[in-house]
Amino acid sequence: MIDVSLPAQPGRMKQLRGLVGEAAGQAGFSQHERDDIVLAVNEAFANVIKHAYHFDPDREVRLVVFCTETALMLELHDDAECVDPSTVKPRSLDDISPGGLGVYFIHQIMDETEFLDCEGKGNILRMVKYIKEKDRRSVCTQ
Amino acid sequence: MYPVEENGGYSVVHLTGEVDLNCSPEARKVILECLRRNTPLLIDLSAVTHIDSSGIASLVEGYQVSRTLKLDFGLVGVSERAMSVLRLARLDQVFPIFASIEERLKPDPSQDV
């Protein structure tokens, strides 16, 4: 459905949200679910900008979105140093402090989240959201 | 960028639109500047259409600074989307939240003699 590269800049997050929201709508998600999926991908994009690229505006993030009959798959590809997935953990909500909520949001919203094996060539974060049977549309089965 | 008004002894910061990594540094700056003036603070979220963890972090930091300074703090008119994100973070149980500025400013009957 989508395969686009975006500059890793905070000013491009609005464009990312628009693309993801449109794809989630086409896949059959409700407005509330769509807003949540947009938030999750927004957080993942922000994490690449901050932690992988350290706000280097000349780097790029590739957004890949595709649909199966049962799920919307969203991937963010970067070419930063490989992340150790064991270090990317949501913080406890008992810890009321600024920051650190992004990973928690991603895990709360998405049904599956995993770093694919990148073989030393950057990172691929895949996020999966299942589509309820009643909401499935033919656009995802073609 | 974000308007601030004085109302009933409070500084009222109006956050609007999409409060993301691009805009949250400005939100944080405005919130902390208000607290530096040593006035109690209300943050109006009625016109927020999107807020992410960086925007939420600005609110949390403001709340923590206000507690350190012993200044009253509250969120008012929280939009449906902003409330959804606050609930997701379970911060709706942490922040003082009021339906409107007027509701926060109305006299507390329990204080009547």
Coordinates of N, CA, C and O in Angstrom, one line a residue, chain B:
Chain B
M1 N 3.9 31.2 20.1 CA 3.1 30.2 19.3 C 1.9 29.8 20.1 O 0.8 29.7 19.5
Y2 N 2.0 29.4 21.4 CA 0.8 29.1 22.1 C 0.4 30.2 23.0 O 1.2 30.7 23.8
P3 N -0.8 30.7 22.8 CA -1.3 31.9 23.6 C -1.4 31.6 25.1 O -1.7 30.5 25.5
V4 N -1.1 32.7 25.9 CA -1.2 32.6 27.3 C -2.0 33.8 27.8 O -1.9 34.9 27.3
E5 N -3.0 33.5 28.7 CA -3.8 34.6 29.2 C -3.7 34.5 30.7 O -3.4 33.5 31.3
E6 N -4.0 35.6 31.4 CA -4.2 35.7 32.8 C -5.7 35.7 33.2 O -6.4 36.4 32.6
N7 N -6.1 34.8 34.1 CA -7.5 34.7 34.4 C -7.7 34.2 35.8 O -7.2 33.1 36.1
G8 N -8.3 35.1 36.6 CA -8.5 34.7 38.0 C -7.3 34.3 38.8 O -7.4 33.5 39.7
G9 N -6.2 35.0 38.5 CA -5.0 34.7 39.3 C -4.2 33.5 38.7 O -3.1 33.2 39.2
Y10 N -4.7 32.9 37.7 CA -4.0 31.8 37.0 C -3.4 32.3 35.7 O -3.9 33.1 35.0
S11 N -2.2 31.7 35.3 CA -1.8 31.7 33.9 C -2.5 30.6 33.2 O -2.6 29.5 33.7
V12 N -3.1 30.9 32.0 CA -3.8 29.8 31.3 C -3.0 29.7 29.9 O -3.0 30.6 29.1
V13 N -2.4 28.5 29.7 CA -1.7 28.2 28.5 C -2.7 27.5 27.6 O -3.3 26.5 28.0
H14 N -2.9 27.9 26.3 CA -3.8 27.3 25.4 C -2.9 26.5 24.4 O -2.3 27.0 23.5
L15 N -2.9 25.1 24.6 CA -2.2 24.3 23.6 C -3.2 24.0 22.5 O -4.4 23.7 22.8
T16 N -2.7 24.0 21.3 CA -3.6 23.8 20.2 C -3.0 22.9 19.1 O -1.8 22.7 19.1
G17 N -3.9 22.2 18.3 CA -3.5 21.5 17.2 C -2.7 20.2 17.6 O -3.1 19.5 18.5
E18 N -1.6 19.9 16.9 CA -0.9 18.7 17.0 C 0.4 19.0 17.9 O 1.3 19.6 17.4
V19 N 0.4 18.4 19.1 CA 1.5 18.7 20.0 C 2.4 17.4 19.9 O 2.2 16.4 20.6
D20 N 3.4 17.5 19.0 CA 4.3 16.4 18.7 C 5.7 16.8 19.0 O 6.0 17.9 19.5
L21 N 6.7 16.0 18.5 CA 8.1 16.2 18.8 C 8.5 17.6 18.1 O 9.5 18.2 18.6
N22 N 7.8 18.0 17.1 CA 8.1 19.2 16.4 C 7.7 20.4 17.3 O 8.3 21.5 17.2
C23 N 6.6 20.3 18.0 CA 6.0 21.5 18.7 C 6.1 21.4 20.2 O 6.0 22.4 20.9
S24 N 6.4 20.2 20.7 CA 6.4 20.1 22.2 C 7.6 20.9 22.9 O 7.4 21.4 24.0
P25 N 8.7 21.1 22.2 CA 9.7 22.0 22.9 C 9.1 23.4 23.1 O 9.4 24.0 24.2
E26 N 8.3 23.9 22.2 CA 7.7 25.2 22.4 C 6.7 25.2 23.6 O 6.6 26.1 24.4
A27 N 5.9 24.1 23.6 CA 4.9 23.9 24.7 C 5.6 23.8 26.0 O 5.2 24.5 27.0
R28 N 6.7 23.1 26.1 CA 7.5 23.0 27.3 C 8.0 24.3 27.8 O 7.9 24.7 29.0
K29 N 8.5 25.1 26.8 CA 9.1 26.4 27.1 C 8.0 27.3 27.7 O 8.2 28.0 28.7
V30 N 6.8 27.4 27.1 CA 5.8 28.3 27.5 C 5.3 27.9 28.9 O 5.1 28.7 29.8
I31 N 5.1 26.6 29.1 CA 4.7 26.1 30.4 C 5.7 26.4 31.5 O 5.3 27.0 32.6
L32 N 6.9 26.2 31.3 CA 7.9 26.5 32.3 C 8.1 28.0 32.6 O 8.4 28.4 33.7
E33 N 8.0 28.8 31.5 CA 8.1 30.2 31.7 C 7.0 30.7 32.6 O 7.2 31.6 33.4
C34 N 5.8 30.2 32.4 CA 4.6 30.6 33.2 C 4.9 30.3 34.7 O 4.7 31.1 35.6
L35 N 5.4 29.1 34.9 CA 5.7 28.7 36.3 C 6.8 29.5 36.9 O 6.8 29.7 38.1
R36 N 7.8 29.9 36.1 CA 8.9 30.8 36.6 C 8.3 32.1 37.1 O 9.0 32.7 38.0
R37 N 7.2 32.5 36.6 CA 6.6 33.8 37.1 C 5.9 33.5 38.4 O 5.2 34.4 39.0
N38 N 5.9 32.3 38.9 CA 5.4 31.9 40.2 C 3.8 32.1 40.3 O 3.3 32.5 41.3
T39 N 3.2 31.9 39.2 CA 1.7 31.9 39.2 C 1.1 30.5 39.0 O 1.7 29.7 38.3
P40 N 0.0 30.2 39.6 CA -0.6 28.9 39.4 C -1.0 28.8 37.9 O -1.2 29.8 37.2
L41 N -1.1 27.5 37.4 CA -1.1 27.3 36.0 C -2.3 26.4 35.6 O -2.5 25.3 36.2
L42 N -3.0 26.8 34.6 CA -4.0 25.9 33.9 C -3.6 25.7 32.5 O -3.1 26.7 31.8
I43 N -3.7 24.5 32.0 CA -3.3 24.2 30.6 C -4.6 23.8 29.9 O -5.2 22.8 30.3
D44 N -5.0 24.6 28.9 CA -6.2 24.3 28.2 C -5.9 23.4 27.0 O -5.1 23.7 26.1
L45 N -6.5 22.2 27.0 CA -6.3 21.2 25.9 C -7.5 21.0 25.0 O -7.6 20.0 24.3
S46 N -8.4 22.0 25.0 CA -9.6 21.8 24.3 C -9.4 21.8 22.8 O -10.2 21.2 22.1
A47 N -8.4 22.4 22.3 CA -8.1 22.5 20.9 C -7.0 21.6 20.4 O -6.4 21.8 19.3
V48 N -6.6 20.6 21.2 CA -5.5 19.7 20.9 C -6.1 18.5 20.1 O -7.0 17.8 20.5
T49 N -5.7 18.3 18.8 CA -6.2 17.3 18.0 C -5.3 16.0 18.0 O -5.7 15.0 17.5
H50 N -4.0 16.2 18.4 CA -3.1 15.1 18.5 C -2.1 15.4 19.5 O -1.6 16.6 19.6
I51 N -1.8 14.5 20.4 CA -0.6 14.7 21.4 C 0.1 13.4 21.5 O -0.5 12.3 21.6
D52 N 1.4 13.5 21.5 CA 2.2 12.3 21.6 C 3.0 12.3 22.9 O 2.8 13.1 23.8
S53 N 3.9 11.3 23.1 CA 4.6 11.2 24.4 C 5.4 12.4 24.7 O 5.6 12.7 25.8
S54 N 5.9 13.1 23.6 CA 6.7 14.3 23.9 C 5.9 15.4 24.5 O 6.3 16.2 25.3
G55 N 4.6 15.5 23.9 CA 3.7 16.5 24.5 C 3.3 16.2 25.9 O 3.2 17.0 26.8
I56 N 3.0 14.9 26.1 CA 2.7 14.4 27.5 C 3.8 14.7 28.4 O 3.6 15.1 29.6
A57 N 5.0 14.5 28.0 CA 6.2 14.8 28.8 C 6.3 16.2 29.3 O 6.6 16.5 30.4
S58 N 5.9 17.1 28.4 CA 5.8 18.6 28.7 C 4.8 18.8 29.9 O 5.1 19.6 30.8
L59 N 3.7 18.1 29.8 CA 2.7 18.3 30.8 C 3.2 17.7 32.2 O 3.0 18.3 33.2
V60 N 3.8 16.6 32.1 CA 4.3 15.9 33.3 C 5.4 16.8 34.0 O 5.4 17.0 35.2
E61 N 6.3 17.3 33.2 CA 7.3 18.2 33.7 C 6.7 19.4 34.4 O 7.1 19.8 35.5
G62 N 5.7 20.0 33.7 CA 5.1 21.2 34.3 C 4.4 20.9 35.6 O 4.5 21.6 36.6
Y63 N 3.8 19.7 35.6 CA 3.1 19.3 36.9 C 4.1 19.1 38.0 O 3.9 19.5 39.1
Q64 N 5.2 18.5 37.7 CA 6.2 18.2 38.7 C 6.9 19.5 39.2 O 7.1 19.7 40.4
V65 N 7.1 20.5 38.3 CA 7.7 21.8 38.7 C 6.7 22.5 39.6 O 7.1 23.1 40.6
S66 N 5.4 22.5 39.2 CA 4.4 23.2 40.0 C 4.3 22.6 41.4 O 4.1 23.4 42.3
R67 N 4.5 21.3 41.5 CA 4.4 20.7 42.8 C 5.6 21.1 43.7 O 5.5 21.4 44.9
T68 N 6.8 21.2 43.0 CA 8.0 21.6 43.7 C 7.8 23.1 44.2 O 8.2 23.4 45.3
L69 N 7.2 23.9 43.4 CA 7.0 25.3 43.7 C 5.8 25.6 44.5 O 5.5 26.7 44.9
K70 N 5.0 24.5 44.8 CA 3.8 24.6 45.5 C 2.8 25.5 44.9 O 2.1 26.4 45.5
L71 N 2.7 25.4 43.5 CA 1.7 26.2 42.8 C 0.6 25.3 42.2 O 0.9 24.1 41.9
D72 N -0.6 25.8 42.2 CA -1.7 25.0 41.7 C -1.6 24.8 40.2 O -1.0 25.6 39.5
F73 N -2.0 23.6 39.8 CA -1.8 23.2 38.4 C -3.0 22.4 38.0 O -3.6 21.6 38.8
G74 N -3.5 22.6 36.8 CA -4.6 21.7 36.3 C -4.7 21.7 34.8 O -4.2 22.6 34.1
L75 N -5.3 20.7 34.3 CA -5.6 20.6 32.8 C -7.1 20.9 32.7 O -7.9 20.4 33.5
V76 N -7.5 21.7 31.7 CA -8.9 22.0 31.5 C -9.3 21.8 30.1 O -8.6 21.8 29.1
G77 N -10.6 21.5 30.0 CA -11.3 21.3 28.7 C -10.6 20.2 27.8 O -10.4 20.4 26.6
V78 N -10.1 19.2 28.4 CA -9.3 18.2 27.7 C -10.1 17.6 26.5 O -11.2 17.0 26.7
S79 N -9.5 17.7 25.3 CA -10.2 17.2 24.2 C -10.3 15.6 24.2 O -9.5 15.0 25.0
E80 N -11.2 15.1 23.5 CA -11.4 13.6 23.5 C -10.1 12.9 23.1 O -9.7 11.9 23.8
R81 N -9.4 13.4 22.1 CA -8.2 12.7 21.7 C -7.1 12.8 22.8 O -6.4 11.8 23.1
A82 N -6.9 14.0 23.4 CA -5.9 14.2 24.4 C -6.3 13.3 25.6 O -5.4 12.7 26.2
M83 N -7.6 13.2 26.0 CA -8.0 12.4 27.1 C -7.7 10.9 26.8 O -7.3 10.2 27.7
S84 N -7.9 10.5 25.6 CA -7.6 9.1 25.2 C -6.1 8.8 25.4 O -5.8 7.7 25.9
V85 N -5.3 9.7 25.1 CA -3.8 9.5 25.3 C -3.5 9.5 26.8 O -2.7 8.7 27.3
L86 N -4.1 10.4 27.5 CA -3.8 10.5 29.0 C -4.3 9.2 29.7 O -3.6 8.7 30.5
R87 N -5.4 8.7 29.2 CA -5.9 7.4 29.7 C -5.0 6.2 29.4 O -4.7 5.4 30.3
L88 N -4.5 6.2 28.2 CA -3.6 5.2 27.8 C -2.3 5.2 28.7 O -1.8 4.1 29.0
A89 N -1.9 6.4 29.1 CA -0.7 6.5 30.0 C -1.1 6.4 31.5 O -0.3 6.5 32.4
R90 N -2.4 6.3 31.7 CA -3.0 6.3 33.0 C -2.7 7.5 33.8 O -2.7 7.6 35.0
L91 N -2.5 8.6 33.1 CA -2.2 9.9 33.7 C -3.5 10.7 34.0 O -3.4 11.7 34.7
D92 N -4.6 10.2 33.5 CA -5.9 10.8 33.9 C -6.2 10.7 35.4 O -7.0 11.4 35.9
Q93 N -5.4 9.7 36.0 CA -5.6 9.5 37.4 C -4.6 10.3 38.2 O -4.6 10.3 39.4
V94 N -3.7 11.0 37.5 CA -2.6 11.7 38.2 C -2.8 13.2 38.1 O -2.7 13.9 39.1
F95 N -3.1 13.7 36.9 CA -3.3 15.2 36.8 C -4.6 15.6 37.3 O -5.6 14.9 37.2
P96 N -4.6 16.8 38.0 CA -5.9 17.4 38.3 C -6.6 17.9 37.0 O -6.0 18.6 36.2
I97 N -7.8 17.4 36.7 CA -8.5 17.7 35.4 C -9.8 18.3 35.7 O -10.6 17.8 36.5
F98 N -10.1 19.4 35.0 CA -11.4 20.1 35.1 C -12.0 20.3 33.8 O -11.4 20.4 32.7
A99 N -13.4 20.3 33.8 CA -14.1 20.4 32.5 C -13.8 21.7 31.8 O -13.8 21.7 30.5
S100 N -13.6 22.8 32.5 CA -13.4 24.1 31.9 C -12.6 25.0 32.8 O -12.5 24.7 34.0
I101 N -12.2 26.1 32.3 CA -11.5 27.1 33.1 C -12.5 27.6 34.1 O -12.1 27.8 35.3
E102 N -13.7 27.9 33.7 CA -14.7 28.4 34.6 C -15.0 27.5 35.8 O -15.1 27.9 36.9
E103 N -15.0 26.2 35.5 CA -15.2 25.2 36.6 C -14.1 25.3 37.6 O -14.3 25.2 38.8
R104 N -12.8 25.4 37.1 CA -11.7 25.5 38.1 C -11.7 26.8 38.9 O -11.3 26.8 40.0
L105 N -12.2 27.9 38.3 CA -12.2 29.2 38.9 C -13.4 29.4 39.8 O -13.3 30.3 40.7
K106 N -14.4 28.6 39.7 CA -15.6 28.9 40.5 C -15.3 28.7 42.0 O -14.5 27.8 42.3
P107 N -15.9 29.5 42.9 CA -15.6 29.3 44.3 C -15.9 27.9 44.8 O -16.9 27.3 44.4
D108 N -15.1 27.4 45.7 CA -15.3 26.1 46.3 C -16.2 26.2 47.5 O -15.9 26.9 48.5
P109 N -17.5 25.6 47.4 CA -18.4 25.8 48.5 C -17.9 25.3 49.8 O -18.3 25.8 50.9
S110 N -17.0 24.3 49.8 CA -16.5 23.8 51.0 C -15.6 24.8 51.8 O -15.4 24.6 53.0
Q111 N -15.2 25.9 51.1 CA -14.4 26.9 51.7 C -15.3 28.0 52.4 O -14.8 28.8 53.1
D112 N -16.6 27.9 52.2 CA -17.5 28.9 52.8 C -17.6 28.7 54.3 O -17.6 27.6 54.8
V113 N -17.6 29.8 55.0 CA -17.7 29.8 56.5 C -19.1 29.8 56.9 O -19.9 30.6 56.4

